[in-house]
Amino acid sequence: MTKPVRTLIWLGVSVLGALAVATIAIHRHEQINAMWLVVAAACSYALGYRFYSKFVAAKVLALDARRATPAERLDDGRDFVPTNKWVVFGHHFAAIAGPGPLVGPVLAAQFGYLPGTLYILAGAVFGGCVQDFVILLFSVRRDGKSLTEMARDEIGPVGGFVAYVAVISIIIILLGAGALIVVNALKSSPWGVFTIAMTIPIALLMGWYLRRLRPGKVLEVSALGFFLVMLAIWGGQWVSQNPAIAPWFTLTAPALALVIIIYGFAASALPVWLLLAPRDYLSTFVKLGTIGLLAVGIIAFHPTLNMPPLTKFIDGSGPVFAGSVFPFAFITIACGAISGFHSLISSGTTPKLIRREIETRMVGYGAMMCESLVAIMATIAACVLQPGTYFAINSSAGIVGQTPEAAAATISGWGFPVTAAGMHVLAQAVGEQTLYNRTGGAPAFAVGMAHIFSNSLGGQAVMAIWYHFAIMFEALFILTTLDAGTRVGRFMVQDALGHLWKPLGRTSWYPSILATSALIVAAWGWFLWQGVRDPLGGINSLWPLFGICNQLLATVALCLATTIIVKTGKARYAFVTMVPLVWLVSVTFTASWQKMFHANPRIGFLAHARELALSSAATPGLSQLVFNDRLDAAVTGLLVCMVALILIESGLIWMNVVSGRKQVIVRETPFVATRFAAEEQG
């Protein structure tokens, strides 16, 4: 293809992308087709990957095809293994794409489709993809070191300590928030509980099949897993309609919380091949297949976005969660735009698998683009719902009222018509007893997804099947994150306690496994229990807290990346990490201040604690909620202060290096030529 033809093609992509973004941004008084969001995303990602990531790769990182990676130099067949780039891409995508890109955009849809869509596109291309790419490359050039190790080496002891605390904090809060989403999706849903319960023996069977019965037969176990999952969905419908069996699977929120806490402990303590690995595999192909089906449904059906571009709740009075569009839209949509959690994966297993250094661009930048597309799909799924239906599902009873009639009247009074009869019909159509007060985002995503599928793949008769397939898909992937996150947290706790007493640091010693698993599960279980008992639905406070911790971790990662760029003599290019860093600091510090000190009890932790304290004497149990709010405020304040320290320490390093007052020490692994380049040429 000649250069003029390529130029014309990319010019056409640019014009089409600009038209799509303009259509999304300008239209105010008429509904638009969801395809405009898909077109805007596809063009933005194509341009970002082709031009911006290529600029970062060439000018900022100077990728070297001749340089051996740690997977090649340290190949041990266990942790360091040169792996096909597509396999690494799939692993990396599965690892980073947890509940965030599905839940955050659905919750942020209360502001309308415009803020979330624009932030997902711009945030990913210029922020999230860049963070994942540069952290992955820097870890590859440092023998696959973790984020905390690199922060200690490049920034200093404070940086390493802050990174460690931030990592532990985000894991605990992420797991608590994810478990709460599962609880809110499955409470009083015998169909959903049965289907998810069946995935545990399915995963155990898959693990035993691959380990003992038919080692290496991946296609066989894939077919078996898919068949059994479909059977579990069908069986859930039968269970929900059987009056003798349904009560056994109709669980309250507290009961579900206890079951998930027990499950999390067991998953952390069991051998990895028995449950964790097969569940990861099962959830990965279900997730990829579902997103592919959703894309087909959107293309085939061309659904209309019923949510307006901006709603009245941009002022901070939203029923899903309180807080104005700035800063809370941008901490609610963490994954899908930029996520600090990704830096753990980019400096975890992935750099130990990269075969060629030039593949970091596709894996780091490209996989994050795919997650961003998942976030766009979630935005569409939420916004194709009628706004009244969306708010009825996602608003807590404490906001809209305890009865269906009261909730319908409250929401209709906001200007978003909905009826109790209409919600009852919708609940019956998806096979649920009720859809009110299903806070957490997952049920709204499932209803939107079922709406798209039922209009393009099967009709209204199978809407209930599609709804519970979507619930299974979300819950399965969240529980996978719960498995892996609990195990990662356990390893980190063991590593820390091993400095106090060496046996506690042995990952193979079962007393240590049980003790540290109990510690990490108790930590996220506390946040889960707090959310379950919260009269506002839990997600109102827990998800913003997760967003703050996640973005603070991204701040640490971008501080590290900027420091390394400056140290390598490329300060003129530091804007690629500095610009998203400045944005994150402004958003996250503002959100943290408001969550701690805002006068509105629905926003500020301390204001809510004061309000509850006035009633705690008359109402038993409120004193615990007061303590929870104060602890949340303390956690937020502590993390902000620690990240402020790392910002100051990093800033001093940048100034000293640029001014020449500090001797530059770059802790990269010395260059070793790769043998793969010669093999490919031969």
PDB file of C-alpha atoms in Angstrom, residues 126 558 574-584:
ATOM      1  CA  PHE A 126      -3.653   9.501  26.823  1.00  0.00           C
ATOM      2  CA  LEU A 558       2.893   7.751  37.055  1.00  0.00           C
ATOM      3  CA  ALA A 574       7.929  13.634  30.416  1.00  0.00           C
ATOM      4  CA  PHE A 575       4.610  15.269  29.483  1.00  0.00           C
ATOM      5  CA  VAL A 576       3.288  11.864  28.343  1.00  0.00           C
ATOM      6  CA  THR A 577       3.094  10.779  31.989  1.00  0.00           C
ATOM      7  CA  MET A 578       3.067  14.230  33.614  1.00  0.00           C
ATOM      8  CA  VAL A 579      -0.218  15.369  32.020  1.00  0.00           C
ATOM      9  CA  PRO A 580      -2.281  12.379  33.255  1.00  0.00           C
ATOM     10  CA  LEU A 581      -0.456  12.659  36.599  1.00  0.00           C
ATOM     11  CA  VAL A 582      -1.523  16.304  37.073  1.00  0.00           C
ATOM     12  CA  TRP A 583      -5.094  15.378  36.107  1.00  0.00           C
ATOM     13  CA  LEU A 584      -5.204  12.490  38.584  1.00  0.00           C
TER      14      LEU A 584
END
